[in-house]
Short mmCIF file of C-alpha atoms in Angstrom, two decimals:
data_model
loop_
_atom_site.label_atom_id
_atom_site.label_comp_id
_atom_site.label_asym_id
_atom_site.label_seq_id
_atom_site.Cartn_x
_atom_site.Cartn_y
_atom_site.Cartn_z
CA MET H 12 -52.04 96.93 -12.40
CA ILE H 13 -48.82 96.43 -10.15
CA GLY H 14 -45.69 96.45 -11.88
CA LEU H 15 -42.35 95.48 -11.04
CA GLU H 16 -39.20 97.05 -10.68
CA PHE H 17 -37.32 96.08 -14.49
CA GLU H 18 -40.39 96.72 -15.90
CA LYS H 19 -40.32 100.46 -15.88
CA PRO H 20 -40.15 100.96 -19.14
CA VAL H 21 -42.91 99.30 -20.11
CA THR H 22 -45.67 101.09 -17.88
CA GLU H 23 -43.80 104.10 -18.15
CA LEU H 24 -45.04 104.27 -22.38
CA LYS H 25 -48.06 102.91 -21.84
CA GLY H 26 -48.52 105.30 -19.42
CA LYS H 27 -47.87 107.57 -21.83
CA ILE H 28 -49.30 105.58 -24.82
CA ALA H 29 -52.74 106.01 -23.03
CA GLU H 30 -52.73 109.73 -21.89
CA LEU H 31 -52.02 110.07 -26.38
CA LYS H 32 -55.24 108.31 -26.64
CA GLU H 33 -57.98 109.78 -24.11
CA PHE H 34 -56.26 113.15 -26.12
CA THR H 35 -56.32 112.32 -29.16
CA SER H 36 -60.43 111.30 -28.09
CA THR H 37 -61.29 114.60 -26.14
CA SER H 38 -60.19 116.79 -29.12
CA ASP H 39 -59.48 117.94 -32.43
CA VAL H 40 -55.71 116.80 -32.92
CA ASP H 41 -55.31 113.51 -34.24
CA LEU H 42 -51.76 111.40 -32.99
CA THR H 43 -52.94 107.66 -34.19
CA GLU H 44 -49.93 107.66 -36.26
CA GLU H 45 -48.10 109.31 -33.65
CA ILE H 46 -49.34 106.37 -30.96
CA GLU H 47 -48.84 103.86 -33.55
CA LYS H 48 -44.88 104.20 -34.09
CA LEU H 49 -45.10 104.04 -29.92
CA GLU H 50 -47.69 100.76 -29.62
CA GLN H 51 -44.02 100.05 -32.05
CA ARG H 52 -41.68 100.66 -30.35
CA LEU H 53 -43.42 99.30 -27.47
CA LYS H 54 -43.66 95.48 -29.03
CA LYS H 55 -40.05 95.36 -29.11
CA LEU H 56 -39.09 97.48 -25.68
CA GLU H 57 -41.35 94.18 -24.27
CA LYS H 58 -39.91 91.58 -26.54
CA ASP H 59 -36.03 93.18 -25.11
CA ILE H 60 -37.30 93.10 -21.35
CA TYR H 61 -39.15 89.94 -21.91
CA GLU H 62 -36.30 88.00 -23.27
CA SER H 63 -33.40 89.51 -21.24
CA MET H 64 -35.22 88.73 -17.48
CA THR H 65 -32.51 87.83 -15.41
CA PRO H 66 -33.39 84.65 -12.31
CA TRP H 67 -34.13 87.92 -9.97
CA ASP H 68 -35.95 89.37 -12.61
CA ARG H 69 -38.22 85.98 -12.90
CA VAL H 70 -38.23 85.90 -8.75
CA GLN H 71 -39.77 89.22 -9.02
CA MET H 72 -42.35 87.74 -11.48
CA ALA H 73 -42.77 85.22 -9.28
CA ARG H 74 -44.28 86.64 -6.31
CA HIS H 75 -46.35 89.11 -8.47
CA PRO H 76 -49.56 89.92 -6.23
CA GLU H 77 -51.92 90.11 -9.56
CA ARG H 78 -50.02 86.24 -10.30
CA PRO H 79 -53.10 83.79 -10.81
CA THR H 80 -53.81 81.80 -7.73
CA THR H 81 -54.94 77.78 -7.85
CA LEU H 82 -57.91 79.18 -7.63
CA ASP H 83 -57.89 81.21 -10.88
CA TYR H 84 -56.20 78.41 -12.77
CA ILE H 85 -59.26 75.35 -11.34
CA GLY H 86 -62.03 77.71 -12.42
CA HIS H 87 -60.54 77.91 -16.33
CA LEU H 88 -59.20 73.90 -16.20
CA PHE H 89 -61.26 72.42 -14.71
CA THR H 90 -65.38 72.33 -14.24
CA ASP H 91 -67.73 71.36 -11.15
CA PHE H 92 -64.99 72.02 -8.69
CA MET H 93 -65.89 70.65 -5.10
CA GLU H 94 -64.02 71.53 -2.75
CA LEU H 95 -63.37 69.91 -0.04
CA HIS H 96 -62.44 70.37 3.94
CA GLY H 97 -60.18 69.43 6.27
CA ASP H 98 -57.86 66.87 7.62
CA ARG H 99 -60.32 65.18 9.13
CA LEU H 100 -57.80 65.13 12.30
CA PHE H 101 -57.15 69.13 13.72
CA GLY H 102 -59.06 71.65 11.04
CA ASP H 103 -58.88 73.12 8.08
CA ASP H 104 -55.72 74.87 6.42
CA ALA H 105 -57.20 77.51 3.66
CA ALA H 106 -53.30 77.99 2.17
CA ILE H 107 -54.17 74.25 0.85
CA VAL H 108 -57.47 73.37 -1.39
CA GLY H 109 -58.97 70.65 -2.95
CA GLY H 110 -60.56 68.82 -3.93
CA ILE H 111 -62.95 66.32 -7.07
CA ALA H 112 -63.66 67.76 -10.69
CA LYS H 113 -63.52 67.21 -14.01
CA TYR H 114 -60.41 68.13 -16.40
CA HIS H 115 -61.52 67.26 -20.44
CA GLY H 116 -64.48 65.12 -18.93
CA LEU H 117 -62.45 62.97 -16.73
CA PRO H 118 -62.82 62.60 -12.62
CA VAL H 119 -59.82 64.60 -11.37
CA THR H 120 -58.30 65.39 -7.66
CA VAL H 121 -56.68 69.03 -7.79
CA ILE H 122 -54.96 70.28 -5.13
CA GLY H 123 -53.11 72.75 -4.45
CA HIS H 124 -51.08 76.25 -2.74
CA GLN H 125 -53.37 78.83 -2.17
CA ARG H 126 -52.87 82.85 -1.01
CA GLY H 127 -54.40 85.61 -1.18
CA ARG H 128 -55.33 88.89 -2.90
CA ASP H 129 -55.62 91.49 -0.17
CA THR H 130 -54.22 91.74 2.80
CA LYS H 131 -57.52 90.67 5.19
CA GLU H 132 -57.71 87.07 2.35
CA ASN H 133 -53.66 86.37 2.92
CA ILE H 134 -53.81 86.85 6.43
CA LYS H 135 -56.90 84.53 5.96
CA ARG H 136 -54.84 81.86 4.12
CA THR H 137 -51.37 82.82 6.27
CA PHE H 138 -50.11 84.34 3.04
CA GLY H 139 -49.74 80.71 1.19
CA MET H 140 -48.06 79.15 4.17
CA PRO H 141 -49.69 75.64 5.14
CA HIS H 142 -50.31 74.28 8.39
CA PRO H 143 -49.71 70.67 8.82
CA GLU H 144 -52.93 70.39 8.90
CA GLY H 145 -53.35 71.39 4.99
CA TYR H 146 -50.50 69.08 4.12
CA ARG H 147 -52.93 66.63 6.18
CA LYS H 148 -55.58 68.16 4.16
CA ALA H 149 -54.18 67.53 0.56
CA LEU H 150 -52.45 63.43 1.72
CA ARG H 151 -56.27 62.76 3.13
CA LEU H 152 -57.76 64.34 -0.51
CA MET H 153 -54.99 62.18 -2.71
CA ASN H 154 -55.99 58.42 -0.03
CA GLN H 155 -58.74 59.51 -1.87
CA ALA H 156 -58.44 60.10 -5.55
CA VAL H 157 -55.84 56.76 -5.61
CA LYS H 158 -59.06 54.69 -2.99
CA PHE H 159 -61.47 55.75 -6.20
CA LYS H 160 -58.52 55.97 -9.71
CA ARG H 161 -58.81 59.28 -9.89
CA PRO H 162 -55.77 60.47 -11.05
CA ILE H 163 -53.74 63.51 -9.47
CA ILE H 164 -52.25 67.38 -10.12
CA CYS H 165 -51.15 70.13 -7.69
CA LEU H 166 -50.71 72.67 -8.13
CA ILE H 167 -47.48 74.51 -5.96
CA ASP H 168 -46.73 77.86 -4.87
CA THR H 169 -45.75 78.85 -2.04
CA LYS H 170 -42.98 80.57 0.02
CA GLY H 171 -43.14 77.42 2.47
CA ALA H 172 -44.72 75.45 4.78
CA TYR H 173 -45.98 77.84 7.51
CA PRO H 174 -43.07 78.60 9.87
CA GLY H 175 -44.37 79.38 13.42
CA LYS H 176 -44.33 77.99 16.80
CA ALA H 177 -48.73 76.52 16.53
CA ALA H 178 -47.40 74.11 13.05
CA GLU H 179 -44.40 73.16 14.86
CA GLU H 180 -46.88 71.81 17.31
CA ARG H 181 -48.99 70.03 15.60
CA GLY H 182 -45.94 68.88 13.20
CA GLN H 183 -45.09 70.49 9.98
CA SER H 184 -41.92 68.19 9.53
CA GLU H 185 -43.80 65.24 10.11
CA ALA H 186 -46.84 66.31 8.07
CA ILE H 187 -44.11 66.89 4.65
CA ALA H 188 -42.55 64.30 4.67
CA LYS H 189 -45.46 61.62 5.20
CA ASN H 190 -46.55 63.53 2.18
CA LEU H 191 -43.84 62.27 0.19
CA PHE H 192 -43.19 59.16 1.73
CA GLU H 193 -46.66 58.68 1.40
CA MET H 194 -46.98 60.66 -2.65
CA ALA H 195 -44.22 58.16 -3.72
CA GLY H 196 -46.29 55.14 -3.40
CA MET H 197 -49.73 56.92 -5.37
CA GLU H 198 -50.63 54.33 -7.99
CA VAL H 199 -52.62 56.65 -10.22
CA PRO H 200 -51.21 59.07 -11.48
CA VAL H 201 -49.88 62.74 -10.44
CA ILE H 202 -48.30 65.45 -11.77
CA CYS H 203 -47.39 68.66 -10.15
CA ILE H 204 -47.05 71.97 -11.41
CA VAL H 205 -44.96 74.99 -10.06
CA ILE H 206 -47.09 78.14 -10.97
CA GLY H 207 -45.89 80.61 -8.52
CA GLU H 208 -42.94 80.34 -5.86
CA GLY H 209 -41.91 76.32 -4.75
CA GLY H 210 -40.11 77.01 -2.00
CA SER H 211 -38.81 74.81 0.22
CA GLY H 212 -40.65 71.24 1.84
CA GLY H 213 -44.36 73.20 1.88
CA ALA H 214 -43.58 73.25 -2.11
CA LEU H 215 -42.01 69.64 -2.07
CA ALA H 216 -45.44 68.68 0.16
CA LEU H 217 -46.83 68.70 -2.64
CA GLY H 218 -43.85 68.12 -5.10
CA VAL H 219 -43.99 64.63 -5.35
CA GLY H 220 -45.37 63.08 -9.39
CA ASP H 221 -45.36 60.78 -11.93
CA LYS H 222 -44.55 64.82 -13.64
CA LEU H 223 -43.36 67.71 -12.87
CA PHE H 224 -43.40 70.88 -14.73
CA MET H 225 -42.63 74.79 -13.75
CA LEU H 226 -44.43 77.92 -15.79
CA GLU H 227 -41.23 79.45 -17.49
CA ASN H 228 -41.53 82.55 -14.48
CA SER H 229 -41.52 80.25 -11.89
CA THR H 230 -39.43 79.33 -9.38
CA TYR H 231 -39.10 76.27 -7.20
CA SER H 232 -36.09 76.62 -4.98
CA VAL H 233 -35.01 75.02 -1.38
CA ILE H 234 -34.76 78.66 0.31
CA SER H 235 -35.48 81.51 -1.14
CA PRO H 236 -32.24 84.26 -2.40
CA GLU H 237 -33.17 86.28 0.59
CA GLY H 238 -32.80 83.74 3.32
CA ALA H 239 -30.36 82.15 1.25
CA ALA H 240 -28.08 85.13 1.38
CA ALA H 241 -29.28 85.70 5.11
CA LEU H 242 -26.87 81.85 5.32
CA LEU H 243 -24.45 82.58 2.52
CA TRP H 244 -23.28 86.03 3.22
CA LYS H 245 -25.16 87.70 6.61
CA ASP H 246 -26.60 90.14 4.06
CA ALA H 247 -30.78 89.95 3.03
CA SER H 248 -29.95 92.51 0.69
CA GLN H 249 -27.65 90.33 -1.42
CA ALA H 250 -30.65 88.32 -2.54
CA LYS H 251 -30.08 89.00 -5.91
CA ARG H 252 -27.04 88.25 -5.82
CA ALA H 253 -27.62 85.15 -4.31
CA ALA H 254 -31.40 84.49 -7.10
CA GLU H 255 -28.21 84.60 -9.82
CA THR H 256 -26.43 81.26 -8.26
CA MET H 257 -28.68 79.50 -6.46
CA LYS H 258 -29.80 77.77 -9.72
CA ILE H 259 -33.71 78.52 -9.21
CA THR H 260 -34.86 78.93 -12.55
CA ALA H 261 -37.15 77.23 -14.96
CA GLY H 262 -34.49 77.24 -17.70
CA ASP H 263 -32.28 76.14 -14.80
CA LEU H 264 -34.18 73.25 -13.40
CA LYS H 265 -35.21 72.42 -16.62
CA ALA H 266 -30.71 71.53 -17.56
CA LEU H 267 -30.24 69.56 -14.74
CA GLY H 268 -32.88 66.95 -15.04
CA ILE H 269 -35.23 68.16 -11.96
CA ILE H 270 -38.11 69.12 -14.31
CA ASP H 271 -39.92 67.05 -17.16
CA SER H 272 -40.95 70.23 -19.06
CA ILE H 273 -41.18 74.44 -18.80
CA ILE H 274 -44.85 75.48 -19.91
CA PRO H 275 -44.65 78.66 -21.48
CA GLU H 276 -45.74 82.23 -20.66
CA VAL H 277 -47.88 84.94 -21.60
CA SER H 278 -45.60 87.59 -22.77
CA GLY H 279 -45.28 90.36 -19.64
CA GLY H 280 -46.24 87.13 -17.01
CA ALA H 281 -49.27 84.98 -16.13
CA HIS H 282 -50.86 87.97 -14.57
CA ARG H 283 -52.03 89.55 -18.23
CA ASP H 284 -54.65 86.89 -19.16
CA VAL H 285 -54.82 83.80 -16.72
CA VAL H 286 -57.23 82.65 -19.76
CA GLN H 287 -54.85 82.59 -22.25
CA GLN H 288 -52.38 80.87 -19.91
CA ALA H 289 -55.09 78.75 -18.93
CA ALA H 290 -55.06 76.87 -22.42
CA LEU H 291 -51.26 77.48 -21.82
CA ILE H 292 -51.49 75.21 -19.15
CA ASP H 293 -53.75 72.68 -20.45
CA GLU H 294 -51.94 72.61 -23.80
CA THR H 295 -48.94 70.77 -21.60
CA LEU H 296 -51.28 69.75 -19.28
CA LYS H 297 -52.84 67.61 -21.60
CA PRO H 298 -51.07 65.19 -23.62
CA ALA H 299 -48.76 64.13 -20.33
CA LEU H 300 -51.99 62.89 -18.58
CA LYS H 301 -53.10 60.91 -21.33
CA GLN H 302 -49.74 59.42 -22.03
CA LEU H 303 -49.74 58.46 -18.12
CA LEU H 304 -53.27 56.96 -18.24
CA GLN H 305 -52.05 54.80 -20.31
CA LEU H 306 -49.75 53.14 -18.15
CA SER H 307 -50.50 50.51 -14.55
CA ALA H 308 -49.48 50.84 -11.68
CA SER H 309 -46.85 49.34 -11.28
CA ASP H 310 -45.02 50.99 -14.06
CA LEU H 311 -46.02 53.61 -12.78
CA LEU H 312 -45.06 53.52 -9.93
CA ASP H 313 -41.42 51.83 -11.19
CA GLN H 314 -41.29 55.03 -13.55
CA ARG H 315 -41.81 57.45 -11.01
CA TYR H 316 -38.87 55.43 -8.52
CA MET H 317 -37.02 56.16 -11.81
CA LYS H 318 -37.67 59.56 -12.13
CA TYR H 319 -36.28 60.51 -8.81
CA LYS H 320 -32.92 57.96 -8.57
CA THR H 321 -31.59 60.00 -11.83
CA ILE H 322 -32.11 63.49 -10.53
CA GLY H 323 -28.29 64.82 -9.20
CA GLU H 324 -25.57 63.17 -9.00
CA TYR H 325 -23.94 60.79 -6.06
CA SER H 326 -21.99 57.43 -6.18
CA LEU H 327 -22.26 54.49 -4.14
#
């Protein structure tokens, strides 16, 4: 398992415990007592580290290469998933996956950013950064959901929209803006969950809904800490400093009233146990969807309007 810099003491202690267990199993020396003491020490160390994570630590956790992806969660949260492809205008974008599924027996449309597990898959999925056809595919599936009265569930995990020349030529900004506009008026429940990185307009294009939740170690921001540091201090190496000031963690955004709730993570991060993490998501998603399904289309739109109207401070 890949470790992060702030997890180094945990990784080293786990390695030592593993060595002692292997030595005990291959020799006549009983080190059970020493192993138990180290395991108790490990629990305390993990508690201390994971309960005092800095914003930059959470940025690193959100980017963990083993962090569960949209398809991982679809496999554990939904049944009968049928993936649909293409935007009916240009092509299919593998950086966004979506389709029809059942959630506790209820037909839903689920859409999310999808990054790769290795270099080959990341190239195929452009590292989870969608082209405009990805956003247009997402909008096509959302419109289909409205037609058939299916709730929409969006899973957000992207550094941002793909910044290439071809993406701009095909209308990247227009595709994102149209999604924002159309999602605001969807007459079915829309629930958005940030499961990893929520970067810039690339995340917002799947982020307008009735409820917005974030996993405990996810981030949501208008720009990456590296990008912000380069703009503010002309030095991308100041990313850690930028992360401290940008208010991009789930705790910060809950305090600011931008998100509705924080979904707790498995100790050590979602990648430690995707099954348990999916169960934790389910504990928040299920009651939220049940509540929204009780509202009429007009009440949904009114509530959604007020939700976004009350974010931030402004004067007329």
